[in-house]
Coordinates of N, CA and C in Angstrom, one line a residue:
M1305 N 49.7 145.4 -74.1 CA 50.0 144.7 -75.4 C 48.8 144.6 -76.2
A1306 N 48.9 144.8 -77.5 CA 47.8 144.7 -78.4 C 47.3 143.3 -78.5
L1307 N 46.0 143.2 -78.7 CA 45.3 141.9 -78.8 C 45.9 141.0 -79.9
Y1308 N 46.2 141.7 -81.0 CA 46.8 140.9 -82.2 C 48.1 140.2 -81.8
D1309 N 48.9 140.9 -81.1 CA 50.2 140.3 -80.7 C 49.9 139.1 -79.7
A1310 N 49.0 139.3 -78.9 CA 48.6 138.2 -78.0 C 48.1 137.0 -78.8
W1311 N 47.3 137.3 -79.8 CA 46.8 136.2 -80.7 C 47.9 135.4 -81.4
K1312 N 48.9 136.2 -81.9 CA 50.0 135.6 -82.6 C 50.8 134.7 -81.7
R1313 N 51.0 135.1 -80.4 CA 51.8 134.3 -79.5 C 51.0 133.1 -79.1
L1314 N 49.7 133.2 -79.1 CA 48.9 132.0 -78.7 C 48.7 131.0 -79.8
A1315 N 48.5 131.6 -81.1 CA 48.1 130.7 -82.2 C 49.2 130.2 -83.0
L1316 N 50.4 130.7 -82.8 CA 51.6 130.3 -83.6 C 52.7 129.8 -82.6
D1317 N 53.3 128.7 -83.0 CA 54.4 128.2 -82.2 C 55.7 129.0 -82.5
V1318 N 56.8 128.6 -81.8 CA 58.0 129.4 -82.0 C 58.6 129.4 -83.4
Q1319 N 58.2 128.4 -84.2 CA 58.6 128.3 -85.6 C 57.6 129.1 -86.5
G1320 N 56.6 129.7 -85.9 CA 55.6 130.4 -86.7 C 54.5 129.5 -87.3
Q1321 N 54.5 128.3 -86.9 CA 53.5 127.3 -87.4 C 52.2 127.4 -86.6
P1322 N 51.0 127.2 -87.2 CA 49.8 127.2 -86.4 C 49.7 126.2 -85.3
V1323 N 49.2 126.6 -84.2 CA 48.9 125.6 -83.1 C 47.5 125.1 -83.3
K1324 N 47.4 123.8 -83.8 CA 46.2 123.2 -84.2 C 45.0 123.3 -83.2
R1325 N 45.3 123.1 -82.0 CA 44.3 123.1 -80.9 C 43.7 124.5 -80.8
V1326 N 44.5 125.5 -80.9 CA 44.0 126.9 -80.8 C 43.1 127.3 -82.0
W1327 N 43.6 126.9 -83.2 CA 42.9 127.2 -84.4 C 41.6 126.4 -84.5
D1328 N 41.6 125.2 -84.1 CA 40.4 124.4 -84.1 C 39.3 125.0 -83.2
E1329 N 39.7 125.4 -82.0 CA 38.8 126.1 -81.1 C 38.3 127.4 -81.7
F1330 N 39.2 128.2 -82.3 CA 38.7 129.4 -82.9 C 37.8 129.2 -84.0
S1331 N 38.0 128.1 -84.9 CA 37.2 127.8 -86.0 C 35.7 127.5 -85.6
I1332 N 35.6 126.8 -84.5 CA 34.3 126.5 -83.9 C 33.5 127.8 -83.5
K1333 N 34.2 128.7 -82.9 CA 33.6 129.9 -82.4 C 33.4 130.9 -83.6
E1334 N 34.2 130.9 -84.6 CA 34.0 131.7 -85.8 C 32.8 131.2 -86.5
K1335 N 32.6 130.0 -86.7 CA 31.5 129.4 -87.3 C 30.2 129.8 -86.6
A1336 N 30.2 129.7 -85.3 CA 29.0 130.0 -84.5 C 28.7 131.5 -84.6
A1337 N 29.7 132.3 -84.6 CA 29.5 133.8 -84.8 C 28.8 134.1 -86.1
F1338 N 29.4 133.5 -87.2 CA 28.7 133.8 -88.5 C 27.3 133.2 -88.5
A1339 N 27.1 132.0 -88.0 CA 25.8 131.5 -87.9 C 24.8 132.4 -87.2
S1340 N 25.2 133.0 -86.1 CA 24.4 134.0 -85.4 C 24.1 135.2 -86.2
I1341 N 25.1 135.7 -86.9 CA 25.0 136.9 -87.7 C 24.0 136.7 -88.9
L1342 N 24.2 135.5 -89.5 CA 23.3 135.2 -90.7 C 21.9 134.9 -90.2
K1343 N 21.8 134.2 -89.1 CA 20.4 133.8 -88.6 C 19.6 135.1 -88.3
D1344 N 20.3 136.1 -87.7 CA 19.7 137.3 -87.3 C 19.6 138.3 -88.5
K1345 N 20.2 137.9 -89.6 CA 20.3 138.8 -90.8 C 20.8 140.2 -90.4
A1346 N 21.8 140.1 -89.5 CA 22.4 141.4 -88.9 C 23.3 142.0 -89.9
T1347 N 22.9 143.1 -90.5 CA 23.7 143.8 -91.5 C 24.6 144.8 -90.8
S1348 N 24.4 145.0 -89.5 CA 25.3 145.9 -88.7 C 25.4 145.3 -87.3
V1349 N 26.6 145.3 -86.8 CA 26.8 144.9 -85.4 C 27.9 145.8 -84.8
E1350 N 27.6 146.4 -83.6 CA 28.6 147.3 -83.1 C 28.7 147.1 -81.6
G1351 N 29.9 147.6 -81.1 CA 30.2 147.6 -79.7 C 31.7 147.6 -79.6
T1352 N 32.2 147.5 -78.4 CA 33.6 147.4 -78.2 C 34.1 146.0 -78.5
V1353 N 35.3 145.8 -78.7 CA 35.9 144.5 -78.9 C 35.4 143.5 -77.8
A1354 N 35.5 144.0 -76.6 CA 35.1 143.1 -75.4 C 33.6 142.8 -75.5
E1355 N 32.8 143.7 -75.8 CA 31.4 143.5 -75.9 C 31.0 142.5 -77.0
L1356 N 31.7 142.7 -78.2 CA 31.4 141.7 -79.3 C 32.0 140.3 -78.9
A1357 N 33.1 140.3 -78.3 CA 33.6 139.0 -77.9 C 32.6 138.3 -76.9
E1358 N 32.0 139.0 -76.0 CA 31.1 138.4 -75.1 C 29.8 138.0 -75.9
K1359 N 29.4 138.8 -76.8 CA 28.2 138.5 -77.6 C 28.3 137.2 -78.4
F1360 N 29.5 137.0 -78.9 CA 29.8 135.8 -79.8 C 30.5 134.7 -79.0
R1361 N 30.6 134.9 -77.7 CA 31.2 133.8 -76.8 C 32.7 133.5 -77.2
M1362 N 33.4 134.6 -77.4 CA 34.8 134.5 -77.7 C 35.6 135.2 -76.6
T1363 N 36.9 135.0 -76.6 CA 37.8 135.9 -75.9 C 38.0 137.1 -76.7
A1364 N 38.5 138.2 -76.1 CA 38.9 139.4 -76.8 C 40.0 139.1 -77.9
V1365 N 40.9 138.2 -77.5 CA 42.0 137.8 -78.4 C 41.4 137.1 -79.6
Q1366 N 40.4 136.2 -79.4 CA 39.8 135.5 -80.5 C 39.0 136.5 -81.4
M1367 N 38.3 137.5 -80.7 CA 37.6 138.5 -81.5 C 38.5 139.3 -82.4
C1368 N 39.7 139.6 -81.9 CA 40.7 140.3 -82.7 C 41.0 139.5 -84.0
Q1369 N 41.1 138.2 -83.9 CA 41.4 137.3 -85.0 C 40.2 137.3 -85.9
F1370 N 39.0 137.3 -85.4 CA 37.8 137.3 -86.1 C 37.7 138.5 -87.0
L1371 N 38.0 139.7 -86.4 CA 38.0 141.0 -87.1 C 39.1 140.9 -88.2
E1372 N 40.3 140.4 -87.9 CA 41.3 140.3 -88.9 C 40.9 139.4 -90.1
G1373 N 40.1 138.4 -89.8 CA 39.7 137.5 -90.9 C 38.6 138.2 -91.8
I1374 N 37.9 139.1 -91.3 CA 36.8 139.7 -92.1 C 37.2 141.2 -92.6
N1375 N 38.4 141.6 -92.3 CA 38.7 143.0 -92.6 C 38.7 143.4 -94.1
E1376 N 38.8 142.4 -94.9 CA 38.8 142.7 -96.4 C 37.4 142.8 -96.9
C1377 N 36.4 142.3 -96.2 CA 35.0 142.3 -96.7 C 34.1 143.1 -95.9
V1378 N 34.6 143.8 -94.8 CA 33.8 144.6 -94.0 C 34.5 146.0 -93.9
D1379 N 33.9 147.0 -94.2 CA 34.5 148.4 -94.1 C 34.6 148.9 -92.7
N1380 N 35.5 149.8 -92.5 CA 35.7 150.5 -91.3 C 36.2 149.8 -90.1
I1381 N 36.9 148.6 -90.3 CA 37.5 147.9 -89.2 C 38.8 148.6 -88.9
P1382 N 39.0 149.0 -87.6 CA 40.3 149.6 -87.2 C 41.5 148.6 -87.5
D1383 N 42.6 149.2 -87.6 CA 43.8 148.3 -87.8 C 43.9 147.3 -86.7
V1384 N 43.8 146.0 -87.1 CA 43.8 145.0 -86.1 C 45.0 144.9 -85.2
E1385 N 46.1 145.4 -85.7 CA 47.4 145.3 -84.9 C 47.4 146.3 -83.8
T1386 N 46.4 147.2 -83.7 CA 46.4 148.2 -82.7 C 45.1 148.1 -81.8
I1387 N 44.2 147.3 -82.1 CA 42.9 147.3 -81.3 C 43.2 146.7 -79.9
E1388 N 42.4 147.2 -79.0 CA 42.4 146.7 -77.6 C 40.9 146.4 -77.2
E1389 N 40.7 145.9 -76.1 CA 39.4 145.4 -75.6 C 38.4 146.6 -75.7
D1390 N 38.8 147.8 -75.4 CA 37.9 148.9 -75.4 C 37.7 149.7 -76.7
T1391 N 38.3 149.1 -77.8 CA 38.2 149.7 -79.1 C 36.8 149.5 -79.6
A1392 N 36.2 150.6 -80.0 CA 34.8 150.6 -80.6 C 34.9 150.1 -82.0
V1393 N 34.0 149.2 -82.4 CA 33.9 148.6 -83.7 C 32.5 148.6 -84.2
K1394 N 32.3 149.0 -85.5 CA 31.0 148.9 -86.1 C 31.2 148.0 -87.4
L1395 N 30.6 146.9 -87.4 CA 30.7 146.0 -88.5 C 29.4 146.1 -89.4
E1396 N 29.6 146.5 -90.6 CA 28.5 146.6 -91.5 C 28.7 145.5 -92.6
F1397 N 27.8 144.6 -92.7 CA 28.0 143.4 -93.5 C 27.3 143.6 -94.9
D1398 N 28.0 143.4 -95.9 CA 27.4 143.2 -97.3 C 27.5 141.7 -97.5
F1399 N 26.3 141.0 -97.4 CA 26.3 139.6 -97.4 C 26.9 139.0 -98.7
K1400 N 26.7 139.7 -99.9 CA 27.2 139.1 -101.1 C 28.7 139.2 -101.1
R1401 N 29.2 140.3 -100.6 CA 30.7 140.5 -100.5 C 31.3 139.5 -99.5
L1402 N 30.6 139.3 -98.4 CA 31.1 138.3 -97.4 C 31.1 136.9 -97.9
Y1403 N 30.0 136.5 -98.6 CA 29.9 135.2 -99.1 C 31.1 134.9 -100.1
K1404 N 31.3 135.9 -101.0 CA 32.3 135.8 -102.0 C 33.7 135.7 -101.4
Q1405 N 33.9 136.5 -100.3 CA 35.2 136.4 -99.7 C 35.4 135.0 -99.0
M1406 N 34.4 134.5 -98.5 CA 34.5 133.1 -97.9 C 34.9 132.1 -99.0
V1407 N 34.3 132.2 -100.2 CA 34.6 131.4 -101.3 C 36.0 131.6 -101.7
E1408 N 36.4 132.9 -101.8 CA 37.8 133.2 -102.2 C 38.8 132.6 -101.3
Y1409 N 38.6 132.6 -100.0 CA 39.5 132.0 -99.0 C 39.3 130.5 -98.8
K1410 N 38.5 129.9 -99.6 CA 38.2 128.5 -99.5 C 37.7 128.0 -98.1
A1411 N 36.9 128.9 -97.5 CA 36.4 128.7 -96.1 C 35.0 127.9 -96.3
E1412 N 35.1 126.7 -96.8 CA 33.9 125.9 -97.0 C 33.0 125.8 -95.8
P1413 N 33.6 125.6 -94.6 CA 32.7 125.4 -93.4 C 31.9 126.7 -93.2
L1414 N 32.3 127.8 -93.7 CA 31.6 129.1 -93.5 C 30.6 129.4 -94.7
Y1415 N 31.0 129.2 -95.9 CA 30.1 129.5 -97.0 C 29.1 128.4 -97.2
T1416 N 29.2 127.3 -96.5 CA 28.2 126.3 -96.6 C 27.3 126.2 -95.3
L1417 N 27.4 127.2 -94.5 CA 26.5 127.3 -93.3 C 25.1 127.2 -93.7
P1418 N 24.2 126.5 -93.1 CA 22.8 126.4 -93.5 C 22.1 127.8 -93.3
E1419 N 22.6 128.6 -92.5 CA 22.0 130.0 -92.2 C 22.1 130.8 -93.5
W1420 N 22.9 130.5 -94.4 CA 23.0 131.3 -95.7 C 21.6 131.1 -96.4
N1421 N 20.9 130.0 -96.2 CA 19.7 129.8 -96.9 C 18.6 130.8 -96.5
G1422 N 18.8 131.4 -95.4 CA 17.9 132.5 -95.0 C 18.2 133.9 -95.6
I1423 N 19.4 133.9 -96.2 CA 19.9 135.1 -96.9 C 19.7 135.0 -98.4
F1424 N 20.2 133.9 -99.0 CA 20.2 133.7 -100.4 C 19.5 132.3 -100.7
T1425 N 18.9 132.3 -101.9 CA 18.3 131.0 -102.3 C 19.5 130.1 -102.8
D1426 N 19.3 128.9 -103.0 CA 20.3 128.0 -103.5 C 20.9 128.5 -104.8
E1427 N 20.0 128.9 -105.7 CA 20.4 129.4 -107.0 C 21.3 130.7 -106.8
E1428 N 21.0 131.6 -105.9 CA 21.8 132.8 -105.7 C 23.2 132.4 -105.1
Q1429 N 23.2 131.4 -104.2 CA 24.5 130.9 -103.7 C 25.3 130.3 -104.8
K1430 N 24.7 129.6 -105.7 CA 25.5 129.0 -106.8 C 26.0 130.1 -107.7
T1431 N 25.2 131.1 -108.0 CA 25.6 132.2 -108.8 C 26.8 132.9 -108.2
L1432 N 26.7 133.3 -106.9 CA 27.8 134.0 -106.2 C 29.0 133.2 -106.2
Y1433 N 28.9 131.9 -105.9 CA 30.1 131.0 -105.9 C 30.7 131.0 -107.3
T1434 N 29.9 130.8 -108.3 CA 30.5 130.8 -109.7 C 31.1 132.1 -110.1
E1435 N 30.5 133.2 -109.7 CA 31.0 134.5 -110.0 C 32.4 134.7 -109.4
Q1436 N 32.5 134.3 -108.1 CA 33.8 134.4 -107.4 C 34.9 133.5 -108.0
K1437 N 34.5 132.3 -108.3 CA 35.5 131.4 -108.9 C 36.0 131.8 -110.3
R1438 N 35.1 132.4 -111.1 CA 35.4 132.9 -112.4 C 36.2 134.2 -112.4
S1439 N 36.1 134.9 -111.3 CA 36.7 136.2 -111.2 C 38.3 136.1 -111.3
H1440 N 38.8 134.9 -111.1 CA 40.3 134.7 -111.2 C 40.7 133.9 -112.4
T1441 N 39.7 133.6 -113.3 CA 40.1 132.9 -114.5 C 40.7 133.8 -115.5
I1442 N 41.8 133.5 -116.0 CA 42.5 134.3 -117.0 C 42.2 133.7 -118.4
I1443 N 41.7 134.5 -119.3 CA 41.4 134.0 -120.6 C 42.3 134.8 -121.6
R1444 N 43.1 134.0 -122.4 CA 44.0 134.6 -123.3 C 43.3 134.7 -124.7
N1445 N 43.2 135.9 -125.2 CA 42.6 136.1 -126.5 C 43.6 136.0 -127.6
A1446 N 44.8 136.4 -127.4 CA 45.8 136.4 -128.4 C 46.3 134.9 -128.6
E1447 N 46.7 134.6 -129.9 CA 47.3 133.3 -130.1 C 48.7 133.3 -129.5
K1448 N 49.0 132.1 -129.0 CA 50.4 131.9 -128.5 C 51.4 132.0 -129.6
V1449 N 52.5 132.6 -129.4 CA 53.6 132.7 -130.3 C 54.5 131.5 -130.2
G1450 N 54.7 130.8 -131.3 CA 55.5 129.6 -131.3 C 57.0 130.0 -131.3
R1451 N 57.8 129.1 -130.8 CA 59.3 129.4 -130.7 C 59.9 129.8 -132.1
N1452 N 59.5 129.2 -133.2 CA 60.1 129.4 -134.5 C 59.3 130.5 -135.3
D1453 N 58.2 131.0 -134.7 CA 57.5 132.1 -135.4 C 58.2 133.4 -135.4
P1454 N 58.0 134.3 -136.3 CA 58.6 135.6 -136.2 C 58.2 136.3 -135.0
C1455 N 59.1 137.0 -134.3 CA 58.8 137.7 -133.1 C 57.8 138.8 -133.3
P1456 N 56.7 138.9 -132.5 CA 55.7 139.9 -132.7 C 56.2 141.4 -132.5
C1457 N 57.4 141.6 -132.0 CA 57.9 142.9 -131.8 C 58.4 143.6 -133.1
G1458 N 58.5 142.7 -134.1 CA 58.8 143.3 -135.5 C 60.3 143.3 -135.8
S1459 N 61.1 142.7 -135.0 CA 62.5 142.7 -135.2 C 63.0 141.8 -136.4
G1460 N 62.1 140.9 -136.8 CA 62.4 140.0 -137.9 C 63.1 138.7 -137.5
K1461 N 63.5 138.7 -136.2 CA 64.1 137.5 -135.7 C 63.1 136.5 -135.3
K1462 N 63.5 135.2 -135.1 CA 62.6 134.2 -134.5 C 62.3 134.6 -133.1
H1463 N 61.1 134.3 -132.6 CA 60.7 134.6 -131.3 C 61.7 134.0 -130.2
K1464 N 62.2 132.8 -130.5 CA 63.1 132.1 -129.5 C 64.4 132.8 -129.4
K1465 N 64.8 133.6 -130.4 CA 66.1 134.3 -130.4 C 65.9 135.8 -130.0
C1466 N 64.6 136.2 -129.8 CA 64.4 137.6 -129.5 C 63.7 137.7 -128.1
C1467 N 62.4 138.1 -128.2 CA 61.7 138.3 -126.9 C 61.4 137.0 -126.2
G1468 N 61.4 135.9 -126.9 CA 61.1 134.6 -126.2 C 62.4 133.9 -125.6
A1469 N 63.5 134.6 -125.7 CA 64.8 134.1 -125.2 C 64.7 134.1 -123.7
A1470 N 65.1 133.0 -123.1 CA 65.0 132.9 -121.6 C 66.3 133.2 -121.0

């Protein structure tokens, strides 16, 4: 059985809801793993899933979830649904990308780790945080069309009777 399937059975109850105790334990280990990576300024970590799990004091099933959690900000991670303990993995970290992804997912316990101070200055962290938060801000440049204004499509009808009709 794939490790990912084992994780889902462990971490989700029969209704598909998270099992708090499992996630709490994983969160502690995830935080410790990131603290270790940041402290060592490790831009690359490699080994089998079992070796990485041992290095970061996780089970192989937890390491599978760790990999699933970072797969959007680390290149070359194999499909987590198929990895096994002997699957070779090479993690290459882009710390800016990783930091921004943590901000994106609202993972405050991770992007506020004190070990980030060895990677980025406070000012750089604030800049990265702001850049990520602003990356989803939608700014409308066109004026909003009122219900009784002429429709911008050029039909001559009121907007509410044309393109604005619900």
